[in-house]
C-alpha positions in Angstrom: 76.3 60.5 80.4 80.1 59.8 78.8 82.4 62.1 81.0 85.4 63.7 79.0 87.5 62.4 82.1 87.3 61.1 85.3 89.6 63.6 86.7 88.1 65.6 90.1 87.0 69.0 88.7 86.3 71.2 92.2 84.7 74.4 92.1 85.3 77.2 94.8 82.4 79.7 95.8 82.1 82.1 98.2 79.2 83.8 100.1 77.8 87.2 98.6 77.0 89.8 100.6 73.2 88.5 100.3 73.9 85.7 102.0 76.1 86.8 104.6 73.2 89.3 105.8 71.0 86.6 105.4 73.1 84.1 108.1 73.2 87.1 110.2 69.5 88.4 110.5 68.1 84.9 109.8 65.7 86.2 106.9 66.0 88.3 103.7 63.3 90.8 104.4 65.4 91.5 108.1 68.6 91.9 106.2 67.4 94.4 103.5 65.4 96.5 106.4 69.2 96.5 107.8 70.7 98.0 104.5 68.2 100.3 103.6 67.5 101.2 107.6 71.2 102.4 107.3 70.4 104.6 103.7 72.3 101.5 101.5 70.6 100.5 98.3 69.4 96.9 99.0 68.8 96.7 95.4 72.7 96.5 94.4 73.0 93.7 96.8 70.7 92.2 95.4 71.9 92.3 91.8 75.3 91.7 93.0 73.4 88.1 94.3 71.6 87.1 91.4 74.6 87.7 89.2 76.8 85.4 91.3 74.3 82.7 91.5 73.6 82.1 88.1 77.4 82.5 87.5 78.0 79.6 89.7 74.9 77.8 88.3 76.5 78.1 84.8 80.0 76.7 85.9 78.1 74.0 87.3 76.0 73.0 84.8 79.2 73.4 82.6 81.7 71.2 85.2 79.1 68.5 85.5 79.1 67.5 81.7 83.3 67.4 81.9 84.1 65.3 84.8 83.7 64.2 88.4 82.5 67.6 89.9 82.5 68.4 93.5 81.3 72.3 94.5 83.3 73.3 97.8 82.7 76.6 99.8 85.8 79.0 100.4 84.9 78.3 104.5 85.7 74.6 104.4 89.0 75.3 102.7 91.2 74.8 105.7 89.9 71.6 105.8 89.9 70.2 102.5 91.9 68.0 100.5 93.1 68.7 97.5 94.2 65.5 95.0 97.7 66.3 93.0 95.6 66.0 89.7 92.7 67.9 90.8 91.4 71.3 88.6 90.1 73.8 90.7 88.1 76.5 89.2 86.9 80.0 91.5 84.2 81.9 90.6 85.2 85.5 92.2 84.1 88.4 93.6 83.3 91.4 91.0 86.0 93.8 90.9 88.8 91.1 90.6 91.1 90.6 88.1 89.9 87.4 86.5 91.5 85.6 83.2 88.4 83.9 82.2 84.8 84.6 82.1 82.2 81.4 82.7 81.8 81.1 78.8 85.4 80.2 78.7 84.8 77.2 80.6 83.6 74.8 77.6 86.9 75.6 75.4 89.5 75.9 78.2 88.8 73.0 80.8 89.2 70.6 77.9 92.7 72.4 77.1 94.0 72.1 80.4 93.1 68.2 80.9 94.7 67.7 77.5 97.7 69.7 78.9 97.5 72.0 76.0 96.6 75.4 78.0 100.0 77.2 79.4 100.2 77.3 83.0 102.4 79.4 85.1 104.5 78.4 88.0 103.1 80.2 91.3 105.8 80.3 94.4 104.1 79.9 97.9 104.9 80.9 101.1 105.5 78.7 103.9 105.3 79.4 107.7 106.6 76.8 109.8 106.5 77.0 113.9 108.7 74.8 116.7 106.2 72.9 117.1 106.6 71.5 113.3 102.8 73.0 112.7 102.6 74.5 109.0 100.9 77.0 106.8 101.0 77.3 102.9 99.7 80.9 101.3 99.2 81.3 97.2 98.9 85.2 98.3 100.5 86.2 101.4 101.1 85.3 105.0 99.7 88.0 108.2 102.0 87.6 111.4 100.4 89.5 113.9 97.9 89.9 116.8 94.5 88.6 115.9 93.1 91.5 117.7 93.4 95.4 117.3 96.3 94.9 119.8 100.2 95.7 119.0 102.3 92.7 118.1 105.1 92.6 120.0 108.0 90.2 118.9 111.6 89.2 117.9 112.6 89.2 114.2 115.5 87.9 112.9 117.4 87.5 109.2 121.1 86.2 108.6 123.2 88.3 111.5 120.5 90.8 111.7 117.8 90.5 115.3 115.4 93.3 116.5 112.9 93.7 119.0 109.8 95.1 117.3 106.3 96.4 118.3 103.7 96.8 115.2 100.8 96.2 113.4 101.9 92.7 112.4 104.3 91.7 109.4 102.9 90.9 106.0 105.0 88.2 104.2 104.0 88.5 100.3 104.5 86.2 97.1 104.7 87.5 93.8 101.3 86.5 92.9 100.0 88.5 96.0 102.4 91.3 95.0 100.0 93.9 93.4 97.4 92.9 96.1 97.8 93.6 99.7 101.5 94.7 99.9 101.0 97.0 97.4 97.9 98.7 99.2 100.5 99.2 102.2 103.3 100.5 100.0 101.1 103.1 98.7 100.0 103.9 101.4 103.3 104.3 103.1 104.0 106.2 99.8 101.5 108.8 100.3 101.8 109.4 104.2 105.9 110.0 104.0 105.0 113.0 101.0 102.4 114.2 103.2 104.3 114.6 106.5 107.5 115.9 104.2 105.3 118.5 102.4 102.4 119.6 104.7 99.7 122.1 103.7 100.8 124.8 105.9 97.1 127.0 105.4 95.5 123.1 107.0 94.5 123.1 110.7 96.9 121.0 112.5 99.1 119.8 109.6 101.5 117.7 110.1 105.6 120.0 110.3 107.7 116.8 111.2 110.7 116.1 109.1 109.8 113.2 106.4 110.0 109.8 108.2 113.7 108.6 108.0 115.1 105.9 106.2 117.9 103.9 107.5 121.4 104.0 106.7 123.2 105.8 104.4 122.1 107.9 101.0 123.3 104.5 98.9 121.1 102.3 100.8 117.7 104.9 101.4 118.4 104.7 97.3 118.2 100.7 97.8 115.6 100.5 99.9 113.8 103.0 97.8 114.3 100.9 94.6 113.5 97.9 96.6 110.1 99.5 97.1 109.6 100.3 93.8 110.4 96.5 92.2 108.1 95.1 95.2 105.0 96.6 93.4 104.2 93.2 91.6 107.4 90.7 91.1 106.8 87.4 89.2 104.8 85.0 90.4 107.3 82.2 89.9 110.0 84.4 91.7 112.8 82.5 94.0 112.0 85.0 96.8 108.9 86.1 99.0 108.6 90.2 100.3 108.0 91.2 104.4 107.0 94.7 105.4 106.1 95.3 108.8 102.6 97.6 109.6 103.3 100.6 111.7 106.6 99.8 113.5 106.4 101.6 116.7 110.1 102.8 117.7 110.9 103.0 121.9 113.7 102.6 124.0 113.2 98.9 124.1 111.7 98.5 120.3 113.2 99.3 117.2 112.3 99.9 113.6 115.1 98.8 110.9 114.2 95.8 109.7 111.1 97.1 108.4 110.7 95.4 104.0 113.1 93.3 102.4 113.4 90.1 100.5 112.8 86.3 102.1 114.6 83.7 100.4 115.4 79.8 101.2 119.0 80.7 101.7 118.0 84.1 103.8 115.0 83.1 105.8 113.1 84.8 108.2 112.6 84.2 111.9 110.2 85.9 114.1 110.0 84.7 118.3 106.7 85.6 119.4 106.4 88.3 122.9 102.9 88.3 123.1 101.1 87.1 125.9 98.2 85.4 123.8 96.1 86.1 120.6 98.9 86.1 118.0 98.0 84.0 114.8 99.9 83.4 112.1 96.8 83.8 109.0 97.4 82.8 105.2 95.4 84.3 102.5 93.1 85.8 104.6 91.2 83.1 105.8 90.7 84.3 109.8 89.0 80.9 110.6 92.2 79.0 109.9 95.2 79.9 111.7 98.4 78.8 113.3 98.5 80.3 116.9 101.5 82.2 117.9 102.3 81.9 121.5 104.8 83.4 123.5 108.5 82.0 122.8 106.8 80.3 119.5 109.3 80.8 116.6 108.0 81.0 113.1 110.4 80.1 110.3 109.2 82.1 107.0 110.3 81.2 103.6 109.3 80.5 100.1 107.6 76.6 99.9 109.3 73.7 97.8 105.9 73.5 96.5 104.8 75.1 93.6 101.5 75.8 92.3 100.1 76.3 88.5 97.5 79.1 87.6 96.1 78.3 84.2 96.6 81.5 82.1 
């Protein structure tokens, strides 16, 4: 059969939830007696599994007739190497925000090899230790214990230093924007109305004063409009966004430097204080990960490298 090009075409898969159960309990019929022991509806699962594999079946089939084709599991990731002309195409989870569905495949794969499908520019974050070891994240960068376990560290931008003791730092890109940061934004959103406003008729409501913001009224306005423009910045933007998860003030730890921008001028440094299990994770992958020892420095900033998300 006469490919349309010899260029690598790699597709990305994932487990379902089927076959995670399945690797688990060793069988099919033990992991649905797990899920419906527990009052779950095995039968979604199942759907959910069936829908996915033919999906990726479909890609395949559709992949195979285009170019070279190579089918990669999202595990082996860490590992892999990617060619500077490869297409990669991800069949994802249900519930995400996708641009294409697998009929798509046919009309746009021939576009993009003819480079006549837009693209847009993607910045990427770029952890870099002492030790010259290096991650890369399309989404966002986790700092923080690897455990349920504070993270205790040093953090540093410009003139600015602080001894801090959280839940780990989340360093976002614009891409990653109206994922995970936003979730903690919310969130931080909702808690500070709720301990500013309790229910006074609720058993044990909260009566604190709502959670200060530092500084002055002009820059609790900044930070508040920082906040707001955080929720989902452009994907090609010249700078990355940190907030830091439940920063626990004490005489010896402090909680200022809290969410604010990363850029290549403005960098950001954090000194590791923990006595073992701090990682540095990108995009969630928890089997690949940069250890962060005590005294380990990790350099954050946005990457020289750029990547392209076919639109």
């Amino acid at each position: 059969m006469r490919r349309l090009t010899d260029t690598k075409l790699i597709l990305v898969t994932r487990p379902t939830r089927v076959a995670e159960l399945k690797r688990r309990f060793n069988t099919l019929a033990q992991a649905q007696f797990y899920v419906s022991h527990l009052g779950q509806d095995f039968s979604d699962y199942e759907r959910e599994d069936e829908r996915y594999a033919k999906a990726v079946q479909d890609v395949r089939n559709t992949l195979e007739t285009l170019g070279r084709f190579q089918s990669v599991d999202r595990s082996f990731l860490p590992n892999f190497v990617f060619g500077p002309d490869d297409v990669v195409v991800v069949v994802g989870q249900d519930g995400l925000l996708l641009p294409f569905v697998v009929s798509d495949l046919d009309r746009v794969v021939p576009e993009v090899l003819r480079k006549e499908r837009p693209t847009k520019a993607v910045t990427m974050a770029q952890a870099t230790l002492n030790t010259g070891e290096t991650r890369y994240a399309v989404n966002d960068l986790f700092i923080g214990p690897r455990s349920h376990t504070s993270a205790r560290y040093i953090i540093e931008q410009g003139q600015r230093s602080e001894n801090q003791s959280s839940s780990g730092l989340i360093v976002s890109t614009g891409l990653g924007s109206t994922g995970w940061l936003t979730s903690l934004l919310v969130g931080a959103s909702a808690i500070s109305r709720s301990v500013g406003n309790p229910d006074p008729g609720e058993p044990g409501a909260l009566s604190a004063r709502p959670p200060r913001l530092p500084g002055s009224t002009s820059s609790r306005r900044a930070t508040q409009s920082q906040t707001r423009a955080a929720h989902g910045f452009p994907w090609d933007a010249s700078h990355l966004c940190f907030t830091v998860r439940g920063p626990f003030p004490s005489k010896t730890t402090q909680e200022e430097m809290v969410f604010g921008r990363v850029t290549a001028s403005a960098p950001l440094t954090l000194i590791s204080q923990m006595p073992g299990n701090g990682v540095i994770l990108s995009d969630g992958i928890e089997a690949d990960f940069l250890e962060f020892r005590p005294g380990a420095r990790a350099t954050i900033a946005p990457a020289q490298r750029q990547g392209h998300l076919v639109i």
